[in-house]
Amino acid sequence: MNEYLQCSPEVEAALFEGRPVIALESTIISHGMPYPQNVETALACQRIARENGAVPATCAILGGKLCAGLTEKQIDCLGRSGLAVIKASRRDIPLLLAQGLDGATTVAATMIIAQLAGISVFATGGIGGVHRGAEHTMDISADLEELANTPVCVVCAGAKSILDLGLTLEYLETRGVPVIGYRTNVLPAFFTATSPFPLQWRAESPKEIADAIAAAKALGYQGGMLVANPIPADWSMDEAVISAAIENALIEAEESGISGKAVTPFLLAKIKDLTGGKSLASNIELVYNNVRLAAQISCQIPDSRFQKV
Ligand code: PSU
Ligand code: MN
């Protein structure tokens, strides 16, 4: 095993025995939600994974180690620390490891840990993508490149329209990433189930997705896969309310000169304030929905391991 990788005993045993394991990220804990809802949500995700037959491997960088499987205490610590923890994407990993630091892992960094550990399915809320105005800012999330290069299947609720959804799909197409709508023909827009952007592929069951993962694995495919799972109807937000909140948050970000990796956390917090907390409740439910689906997919993969590195 890689000297920097540290799987919890439970995750280690499950992987060794070929039992289903799913990865969960930690930027969503430290930077995506306020305390204490972030910790409650992260712990509930672990419960939901187990109820659906998968061992949860919440990932983070702690003391310079790539950790897969955290204790409640470690999750609580990440949640309390909030923005004080470094938001860690691919570019940050070598430095955090060399200096023995902590980092809350984004989708990209969590995919890297998952692949090293041999975990092939990962549940999150929303992925990073091509930001609106990227033609000027070049702000394109490293999550997209990771999906192109790392063989992990990421289950998300689409992407927020703080991003340019059309360009995000174009980028994924260019980089050869399959995007599969789960019981939908269009890319979900995170807080709402639909968007004007059609998808090429649709799956009706977790088994269909597991079969696609198995085929990619058999080919030794380099890249990952994205499953877009729409927010459940009961939790979907009003289109006009959420669009107005996003527009206002984008204006505030621009006026405050927010840039780089601070953009997404800033927008998320603003949107929550502007919707009186409604967006947070929806956000939490869509994550649970994704954890459920990811666990069900992992249970359909005969040997849920990608090749160990
Ligand atoms: N989108 C959300 N919630 C999140 C994130 C994105 O709706 O919490 C987080 C994820 O961890 C994602 C990261 O991987 O932000 C992307 O950040 P950036 O755009 O800086 O790459
Ligand atoms: Mn960015």
mmCIF file of C-alpha atoms and ligand atoms in Angstrom:
data_model
loop_
_atom_site.group_PDB
_atom_site.id
_atom_site.type_symbol
_atom_site.label_atom_id
_atom_site.label_comp_id
_atom_site.label_asym_id
_atom_site.label_seq_id
_atom_site.Cartn_x
_atom_site.Cartn_y
_atom_site.Cartn_z
ATOM 1 C CA MET A 1 0.000 0.000 0.000
ATOM 2 C CA ASN A 2 1.094 3.561 -0.704
ATOM 3 C CA GLU A 3 3.020 5.021 2.252
ATOM 4 C CA TYR A 4 0.800 8.105 2.286
ATOM 5 C CA LEU A 5 -2.494 6.215 2.180
ATOM 6 C CA GLN A 6 -4.274 5.444 5.436
ATOM 7 C CA CYS A 7 -7.476 3.411 5.245
ATOM 8 C CA SER A 8 -9.526 2.978 8.404
ATOM 9 C CA PRO A 9 -9.581 -0.644 9.656
ATOM 10 C CA GLU A 10 -13.210 -0.982 8.539
ATOM 11 C CA VAL A 11 -12.531 0.321 5.029
ATOM 12 C CA GLU A 12 -9.360 -1.732 4.758
ATOM 13 C CA ALA A 13 -11.179 -4.942 5.725
ATOM 14 C CA ALA A 14 -14.090 -4.282 3.345
ATOM 15 C CA LEU A 15 -11.745 -3.592 0.429
ATOM 16 C CA PHE A 16 -9.637 -6.642 1.223
ATOM 17 C CA GLU A 17 -12.743 -8.816 1.197
ATOM 18 C CA GLY A 18 -14.137 -7.161 -1.961
ATOM 19 C CA ARG A 19 -17.243 -5.832 -0.155
ATOM 20 C CA PRO A 20 -18.934 -2.635 -1.422
ATOM 21 C CA VAL A 21 -17.307 0.620 -0.326
ATOM 22 C CA ILE A 22 -18.154 4.159 -1.423
ATOM 23 C CA ALA A 23 -16.033 7.279 -1.091
ATOM 24 C CA LEU A 24 -17.411 10.549 0.337
ATOM 25 C CA GLU A 25 -15.696 13.940 0.112
ATOM 26 C CA SER A 26 -14.863 16.457 2.836
ATOM 27 C CA THR A 27 -14.779 19.890 1.161
ATOM 28 C CA ILE A 28 -18.548 19.672 1.385
ATOM 29 C CA ILE A 29 -18.116 19.359 5.178
ATOM 30 C CA SER A 30 -15.636 22.174 5.785
ATOM 31 C CA HIS A 31 -16.463 24.548 2.950
ATOM 32 C CA GLY A 32 -19.871 23.564 1.624
ATOM 33 C CA MET A 33 -22.138 23.761 4.692
ATOM 34 C CA PRO A 34 -22.235 25.565 8.041
ATOM 35 C CA TYR A 35 -21.558 23.888 11.395
ATOM 36 C CA PRO A 36 -23.277 21.867 12.872
ATOM 37 C CA GLN A 37 -25.384 20.814 9.870
ATOM 38 C CA ASN A 38 -22.193 19.846 8.035
ATOM 39 C CA VAL A 39 -21.224 17.294 10.680
ATOM 40 C CA GLU A 40 -24.779 15.970 11.059
ATOM 41 C CA THR A 41 -24.998 15.543 7.280
ATOM 42 C CA ALA A 42 -21.625 13.810 7.000
ATOM 43 C CA LEU A 43 -22.558 11.360 9.758
ATOM 44 C CA ALA A 44 -25.988 10.745 8.244
ATOM 45 C CA CYS A 45 -24.317 10.029 4.868
ATOM 46 C CA GLN A 46 -22.263 7.323 6.538
ATOM 47 C CA ARG A 47 -25.443 5.827 8.058
ATOM 48 C CA ILE A 48 -27.280 5.894 4.726
ATOM 49 C CA ALA A 49 -24.366 4.201 2.962
ATOM 50 C CA ARG A 50 -24.450 1.376 5.518
ATOM 51 C CA GLU A 51 -28.246 1.043 5.337
ATOM 52 C CA ASN A 52 -27.808 0.536 1.603
ATOM 53 C CA GLY A 53 -25.115 -2.093 1.942
ATOM 54 C CA ALA A 54 -21.900 -0.096 1.464
ATOM 55 C CA VAL A 55 -19.107 0.804 3.848
ATOM 56 C CA PRO A 56 -18.602 4.605 3.790
ATOM 57 C CA ALA A 57 -15.082 5.921 3.267
ATOM 58 C CA THR A 58 -15.164 9.628 4.032
ATOM 59 C CA CYS A 59 -11.916 11.008 2.634
ATOM 60 C CA ALA A 60 -9.659 13.833 3.822
ATOM 61 C CA ILE A 61 -6.003 14.655 4.266
ATOM 62 C CA LEU A 62 -5.036 14.534 7.934
ATOM 63 C CA GLY A 63 -1.539 15.111 9.237
ATOM 64 C CA GLY A 64 -0.143 14.634 5.742
ATOM 65 C CA LYS A 65 -1.887 11.293 5.152
ATOM 66 C CA LEU A 66 -4.501 10.499 2.513
ATOM 67 C CA CYS A 67 -7.261 9.115 4.712
ATOM 68 C CA ALA A 68 -10.120 6.896 3.514
ATOM 69 C CA GLY A 69 -12.562 6.322 6.367
ATOM 70 C CA LEU A 70 -12.755 8.873 9.160
ATOM 71 C CA THR A 71 -13.862 8.584 12.786
ATOM 72 C CA GLU A 72 -16.756 10.675 14.106
ATOM 73 C CA LYS A 73 -14.225 12.757 15.973
ATOM 74 C CA GLN A 74 -12.249 13.493 12.809
ATOM 75 C CA ILE A 75 -15.437 14.467 10.954
ATOM 76 C CA ASP A 76 -16.471 16.711 13.841
ATOM 77 C CA CYS A 77 -13.080 18.388 13.773
ATOM 78 C CA LEU A 78 -13.309 19.078 10.010
ATOM 79 C CA GLY A 79 -16.817 20.458 10.487
ATOM 80 C CA ARG A 80 -15.873 22.753 13.351
ATOM 81 C CA SER A 81 -12.759 24.038 11.616
ATOM 82 C CA GLY A 82 -14.737 25.092 8.541
ATOM 83 C CA LEU A 83 -12.901 27.488 6.259
ATOM 84 C CA ALA A 84 -9.790 27.257 8.451
ATOM 85 C CA VAL A 85 -9.042 23.872 6.870
ATOM 86 C CA ILE A 86 -7.314 24.061 3.501
ATOM 87 C CA LYS A 87 -9.605 23.203 0.593
ATOM 88 C CA ALA A 88 -7.512 20.547 -1.097
ATOM 89 C CA SER A 89 -7.684 19.765 -4.795
ATOM 90 C CA ARG A 90 -5.182 17.828 -6.956
ATOM 91 C CA ARG A 91 -2.578 20.615 -7.012
ATOM 92 C CA ASP A 92 -2.441 20.801 -3.197
ATOM 93 C CA ILE A 93 -1.800 17.147 -2.396
ATOM 94 C CA PRO A 94 2.008 16.941 -2.714
ATOM 95 C CA LEU A 95 2.552 19.983 -0.486
ATOM 96 C CA LEU A 96 0.031 18.940 2.158
ATOM 97 C CA LEU A 97 1.662 15.506 2.345
ATOM 98 C CA ALA A 98 5.213 16.817 2.449
ATOM 99 C CA GLN A 99 4.350 19.287 5.206
ATOM 100 C CA GLY A 100 2.144 16.953 7.232
ATOM 101 C CA LEU A 101 -0.893 19.230 6.965
ATOM 102 C CA ASP A 102 -4.678 18.754 6.930
ATOM 103 C CA GLY A 103 -6.914 19.320 3.914
ATOM 104 C CA ALA A 104 -10.604 18.949 3.132
ATOM 105 C CA THR A 105 -10.710 17.110 -0.185
ATOM 106 C CA THR A 106 -12.667 18.280 -3.232
ATOM 107 C CA VAL A 107 -14.172 15.893 -5.758
ATOM 108 C CA ALA A 108 -10.831 15.814 -7.614
ATOM 109 C CA ALA A 109 -8.730 15.064 -4.525
ATOM 110 C CA THR A 110 -11.257 12.541 -3.208
ATOM 111 C CA MET A 111 -11.164 10.703 -6.548
ATOM 112 C CA ILE A 112 -7.394 10.451 -6.208
ATOM 113 C CA ILE A 113 -7.697 8.940 -2.732
ATOM 114 C CA ALA A 114 -10.481 6.607 -3.869
ATOM 115 C CA GLN A 115 -8.418 5.307 -6.752
ATOM 116 C CA LEU A 116 -5.353 4.722 -4.578
ATOM 117 C CA ALA A 117 -7.482 2.829 -2.080
ATOM 118 C CA GLY A 118 -9.297 0.826 -4.757
ATOM 119 C CA ILE A 119 -12.762 2.393 -4.352
ATOM 120 C CA SER A 120 -14.669 2.745 -7.605
ATOM 121 C CA VAL A 121 -17.831 4.660 -6.593
ATOM 122 C CA PHE A 122 -18.035 8.053 -4.911
ATOM 123 C CA ALA A 123 -21.039 10.155 -3.842
ATOM 124 C CA THR A 124 -21.038 13.930 -3.578
ATOM 125 C CA GLY A 125 -23.497 16.834 -3.935
ATOM 126 C CA GLY A 126 -22.366 18.813 -6.941
ATOM 127 C CA ILE A 127 -19.162 18.761 -8.956
ATOM 128 C CA GLY A 128 -17.070 21.759 -9.859
ATOM 129 C CA GLY A 129 -17.192 22.762 -13.526
ATOM 130 C CA VAL A 130 -16.706 25.543 -16.011
ATOM 131 C CA HIS A 131 -17.635 28.788 -14.263
ATOM 132 C CA ARG A 132 -19.761 31.391 -15.973
ATOM 133 C CA GLY A 133 -17.411 33.874 -17.608
ATOM 134 C CA ALA A 134 -14.613 31.303 -17.828
ATOM 135 C CA GLU A 135 -13.702 32.769 -21.207
ATOM 136 C CA HIS A 136 -12.272 35.685 -19.183
ATOM 137 C CA THR A 137 -11.302 34.112 -15.854
ATOM 138 C CA MET A 138 -10.178 30.625 -17.027
ATOM 139 C CA ASP A 139 -11.945 29.350 -13.908
ATOM 140 C CA ILE A 140 -12.512 25.693 -14.703
ATOM 141 C CA SER A 141 -12.589 23.228 -11.827
ATOM 142 C CA ALA A 142 -9.873 20.597 -11.610
ATOM 143 C CA ASP A 143 -12.751 18.173 -10.950
ATOM 144 C CA LEU A 144 -13.332 17.964 -14.720
ATOM 145 C CA GLU A 145 -9.755 16.959 -15.504
ATOM 146 C CA GLU A 146 -9.866 14.420 -12.715
ATOM 147 C CA LEU A 147 -13.005 12.888 -14.185
ATOM 148 C CA ALA A 148 -11.081 12.626 -17.453
ATOM 149 C CA ASN A 149 -8.072 10.934 -15.895
ATOM 150 C CA THR A 150 -9.060 8.914 -12.849
ATOM 151 C CA PRO A 151 -11.213 5.778 -12.996
ATOM 152 C CA VAL A 152 -13.816 6.529 -10.342
ATOM 153 C CA CYS A 153 -17.572 6.840 -10.871
ATOM 154 C CA VAL A 154 -18.898 10.039 -9.263
ATOM 155 C CA VAL A 155 -22.584 10.315 -8.360
ATOM 156 C CA CYS A 156 -23.771 13.937 -8.182
ATOM 157 C CA ALA A 157 -26.972 15.968 -8.550
ATOM 158 C CA GLY A 158 -25.639 17.711 -11.637
ATOM 159 C CA ALA A 159 -24.054 21.116 -11.191
ATOM 160 C CA LYS A 160 -25.311 24.410 -9.847
ATOM 161 C CA SER A 161 -26.056 27.130 -12.292
ATOM 162 C CA ILE A 162 -23.323 29.186 -10.617
ATOM 163 C CA LEU A 163 -21.528 27.232 -13.365
ATOM 164 C CA ASP A 164 -22.037 27.324 -17.102
ATOM 165 C CA LEU A 165 -23.784 23.959 -17.444
ATOM 166 C CA GLY A 166 -23.564 23.869 -21.235
ATOM 167 C CA LEU A 167 -19.816 24.493 -21.274
ATOM 168 C CA THR A 168 -19.309 22.022 -18.428
ATOM 169 C CA LEU A 169 -20.954 19.301 -20.531
ATOM 170 C CA GLU A 170 -18.902 20.301 -23.582
ATOM 171 C CA TYR A 171 -15.710 20.024 -21.548
ATOM 172 C CA LEU A 172 -16.671 16.579 -20.275
ATOM 173 C CA GLU A 173 -17.500 15.456 -23.797
ATOM 174 C CA THR A 174 -14.155 16.647 -25.148
ATOM 175 C CA ARG A 175 -12.325 14.822 -22.363
ATOM 176 C CA GLY A 176 -14.292 11.639 -22.987
ATOM 177 C CA VAL A 177 -16.201 11.422 -19.730
ATOM 178 C CA PRO A 178 -19.464 9.471 -19.895
ATOM 179 C CA VAL A 179 -22.286 11.440 -18.257
ATOM 180 C CA ILE A 180 -25.240 9.238 -17.363
ATOM 181 C CA GLY A 181 -28.621 10.638 -16.343
ATOM 182 C CA TYR A 182 -30.234 8.506 -13.674
ATOM 183 C CA ARG A 183 -33.837 8.213 -14.817
ATOM 184 C CA THR A 184 -33.485 11.557 -16.598
ATOM 185 C CA ASN A 185 -32.652 12.761 -20.116
ATOM 186 C CA VAL A 186 -31.214 16.126 -19.089
ATOM 187 C CA LEU A 187 -28.471 17.381 -16.805
ATOM 188 C CA PRO A 188 -30.035 18.192 -13.412
ATOM 189 C CA ALA A 189 -29.175 21.648 -12.061
ATOM 190 C CA PHE A 190 -28.513 20.612 -8.436
ATOM 191 C CA PHE A 191 -31.349 22.524 -6.700
ATOM 192 C CA THR A 192 -33.758 21.680 -9.518
ATOM 193 C CA ALA A 193 -34.224 18.401 -11.369
ATOM 194 C CA THR A 194 -34.038 19.733 -14.901
ATOM 195 C CA SER A 195 -32.110 22.028 -17.217
ATOM 196 C CA PRO A 196 -32.191 22.682 -20.973
ATOM 197 C CA PHE A 197 -29.095 20.490 -21.460
ATOM 198 C CA PRO A 198 -29.732 17.000 -22.878
ATOM 199 C CA LEU A 199 -27.558 14.011 -21.957
ATOM 200 C CA GLN A 200 -26.448 11.234 -24.259
ATOM 201 C CA TRP A 201 -27.000 8.410 -21.797
ATOM 202 C CA ARG A 202 -29.691 7.426 -19.363
ATOM 203 C CA ALA A 203 -29.828 4.568 -16.857
ATOM 204 C CA GLU A 204 -32.912 3.146 -15.172
ATOM 205 C CA SER A 205 -31.176 1.005 -12.552
ATOM 206 C CA PRO A 206 -28.011 0.901 -10.432
ATOM 207 C CA LYS A 207 -27.111 -2.342 -12.227
ATOM 208 C CA GLU A 208 -26.894 -0.604 -15.622
ATOM 209 C CA ILE A 209 -24.385 1.849 -14.173
ATOM 210 C CA ALA A 210 -22.419 -0.914 -12.457
ATOM 211 C CA ASP A 211 -22.229 -2.751 -15.794
ATOM 212 C CA ALA A 212 -20.797 0.360 -17.472
ATOM 213 C CA ILE A 213 -18.204 0.665 -14.695
ATOM 214 C CA ALA A 214 -17.284 -3.001 -15.149
ATOM 215 C CA ALA A 215 -16.888 -2.514 -18.917
ATOM 216 C CA ALA A 216 -14.633 0.521 -18.446
ATOM 217 C CA LYS A 217 -12.599 -1.438 -15.927
ATOM 218 C CA ALA A 218 -12.253 -4.411 -18.281
ATOM 219 C CA LEU A 219 -10.884 -2.057 -20.951
ATOM 220 C CA GLY A 220 -8.446 -0.470 -18.512
ATOM 221 C CA TYR A 221 -10.066 2.901 -19.268
ATOM 222 C CA GLN A 222 -8.171 5.831 -17.807
ATOM 223 C CA GLY A 223 -11.013 8.146 -16.991
ATOM 224 C CA GLY A 224 -13.984 8.206 -14.669
ATOM 225 C CA MET A 225 -17.704 8.485 -15.124
ATOM 226 C CA LEU A 226 -20.327 10.935 -13.964
ATOM 227 C CA VAL A 227 -23.800 9.935 -12.830
ATOM 228 C CA ALA A 228 -26.290 12.800 -12.686
ATOM 229 C CA ASN A 229 -29.019 12.003 -10.175
ATOM 230 C CA PRO A 230 -31.818 14.594 -9.991
ATOM 231 C CA ILE A 231 -32.852 16.059 -6.633
ATOM 232 C CA PRO A 232 -36.018 14.298 -5.335
ATOM 233 C CA ALA A 233 -39.194 16.192 -6.307
ATOM 234 C CA ASP A 234 -40.142 16.917 -2.670
ATOM 235 C CA TRP A 235 -36.922 18.852 -2.177
ATOM 236 C CA SER A 236 -36.602 20.550 -5.538
ATOM 237 C CA MET A 237 -36.491 24.348 -5.226
ATOM 238 C CA ASP A 238 -38.573 26.928 -7.005
ATOM 239 C CA GLU A 239 -36.764 27.774 -10.228
ATOM 240 C CA ALA A 240 -37.338 31.532 -9.968
ATOM 241 C CA VAL A 241 -36.266 31.724 -6.298
ATOM 242 C CA ILE A 242 -33.029 29.824 -6.813
ATOM 243 C CA SER A 243 -32.146 31.600 -10.075
ATOM 244 C CA ALA A 244 -32.559 34.999 -8.406
ATOM 245 C CA ALA A 245 -30.420 33.924 -5.437
ATOM 246 C CA ILE A 246 -27.678 32.630 -7.745
ATOM 247 C CA GLU A 247 -27.679 35.808 -9.838
ATOM 248 C CA ASN A 248 -27.412 37.970 -6.705
ATOM 249 C CA ALA A 249 -24.676 35.793 -5.226
ATOM 250 C CA LEU A 250 -22.683 36.060 -8.469
ATOM 251 C CA ILE A 251 -22.967 39.857 -8.403
ATOM 252 C CA GLU A 252 -21.814 39.977 -4.774
ATOM 253 C CA ALA A 253 -18.862 37.705 -5.538
ATOM 254 C CA GLU A 254 -17.830 39.948 -8.399
ATOM 255 C CA GLU A 255 -18.203 43.129 -6.289
ATOM 256 C CA SER A 256 -16.228 41.611 -3.413
ATOM 257 C CA GLY A 257 -13.439 40.537 -5.757
ATOM 258 C CA ILE A 258 -13.730 36.859 -4.811
ATOM 259 C CA SER A 259 -11.628 34.614 -7.028
ATOM 260 C CA GLY A 260 -9.954 31.234 -7.289
ATOM 261 C CA LYS A 261 -10.917 28.446 -4.956
ATOM 262 C CA ALA A 262 -12.850 30.845 -2.676
ATOM 263 C CA VAL A 263 -15.513 31.339 -5.362
ATOM 264 C CA THR A 264 -17.586 28.184 -4.814
ATOM 265 C CA PRO A 265 -17.713 28.324 -0.965
ATOM 266 C CA PHE A 266 -18.567 32.057 -1.113
ATOM 267 C CA LEU A 267 -21.437 31.482 -3.541
ATOM 268 C CA LEU A 268 -22.793 28.522 -1.561
ATOM 269 C CA ALA A 269 -22.918 30.541 1.665
ATOM 270 C CA LYS A 270 -24.554 33.527 -0.066
ATOM 271 C CA ILE A 271 -27.186 31.359 -1.738
ATOM 272 C CA LYS A 272 -28.033 29.814 1.607
ATOM 273 C CA ASP A 273 -28.496 33.269 3.188
ATOM 274 C CA LEU A 274 -30.494 34.577 0.230
ATOM 275 C CA THR A 275 -32.918 31.628 0.345
ATOM 276 C CA GLY A 276 -33.356 31.803 4.125
ATOM 277 C CA GLY A 277 -31.670 28.430 4.575
ATOM 278 C CA LYS A 278 -33.993 26.609 2.153
ATOM 279 C CA SER A 279 -31.129 25.837 -0.187
ATOM 280 C CA LEU A 280 -29.272 24.122 2.654
ATOM 281 C CA ALA A 281 -32.173 21.765 3.375
ATOM 282 C CA SER A 282 -32.369 20.871 -0.325
ATOM 283 C CA ASN A 283 -28.615 20.478 -0.530
ATOM 284 C CA ILE A 284 -28.610 17.997 2.352
ATOM 285 C CA GLU A 285 -31.420 15.892 0.862
ATOM 286 C CA LEU A 286 -29.846 15.665 -2.567
ATOM 287 C CA VAL A 287 -26.598 14.462 -1.024
ATOM 288 C CA TYR A 288 -28.491 11.696 0.828
ATOM 289 C CA ASN A 289 -30.150 10.756 -2.442
ATOM 290 C CA ASN A 290 -26.737 10.468 -4.105
ATOM 291 C CA VAL A 291 -25.276 8.400 -1.282
ATOM 292 C CA ARG A 292 -28.193 5.976 -1.592
ATOM 293 C CA LEU A 293 -27.660 5.562 -5.336
ATOM 294 C CA ALA A 294 -23.863 5.269 -5.046
ATOM 295 C CA ALA A 295 -24.255 2.547 -2.409
ATOM 296 C CA GLN A 296 -26.737 0.685 -4.606
ATOM 297 C CA ILE A 297 -24.354 0.907 -7.579
ATOM 298 C CA SER A 298 -21.429 -0.343 -5.490
ATOM 299 C CA CYS A 299 -23.506 -3.358 -4.424
ATOM 300 C CA GLN A 300 -23.979 -4.301 -8.093
ATOM 301 C CA ILE A 301 -20.281 -4.370 -8.911
ATOM 302 C CA PRO A 302 -19.132 -7.986 -8.471
ATOM 303 C CA ASP A 303 -15.718 -6.968 -7.163
ATOM 304 C CA SER A 304 -16.004 -3.296 -6.317
ATOM 305 C CA ARG A 305 -12.258 -2.727 -6.556
ATOM 306 C CA PHE A 306 -10.380 -1.029 -9.313
ATOM 307 C CA GLN A 307 -6.825 -2.236 -9.580
ATOM 308 C CA LYS A 308 -4.857 -1.337 -6.502
ATOM 309 C CA VAL A 309 -1.959 1.010 -7.044
HETATM 310 N N1 PSU B 1 -20.318 22.390 -5.631
HETATM 311 C C1 PSU B 1 -21.268 22.321 -4.684
HETATM 312 N N2 PSU B 1 -20.906 22.074 -3.404
HETATM 313 C C2 PSU B 1 -19.599 21.867 -3.049
HETATM 314 C C3 PSU B 1 -18.607 21.925 -4.073
HETATM 315 C C4 PSU B 1 -19.013 22.190 -5.331
HETATM 316 O O1 PSU B 1 -22.427 22.494 -4.997
HETATM 317 O O2 PSU B 1 -19.309 21.644 -1.873
HETATM 318 C C5 PSU B 1 -17.186 21.661 -3.724
HETATM 319 C C6 PSU B 1 -16.801 20.232 -4.115
HETATM 320 O O3 PSU B 1 -15.885 19.727 -3.159
HETATM 321 C C7 PSU B 1 -16.102 20.416 -5.439
HETATM 322 C C8 PSU B 1 -15.412 21.738 -5.216
HETATM 323 O O4 PSU B 1 -15.187 19.393 -5.757
HETATM 324 O O5 PSU B 1 -16.332 22.516 -4.485
HETATM 325 C C9 PSU B 1 -15.034 22.417 -6.495
HETATM 326 O O6 PSU B 1 -14.274 23.539 -6.204
HETATM 327 P P1 PSU B 1 -13.498 24.313 -7.370
HETATM 328 O O7 PSU B 1 -14.581 24.853 -8.271
HETATM 329 O O8 PSU B 1 -12.707 25.364 -6.665
HETATM 330 O O9 PSU B 1 -12.663 23.261 -8.060
HETATM 331 MN MN MN B 2 -11.954 27.311 -9.624
#
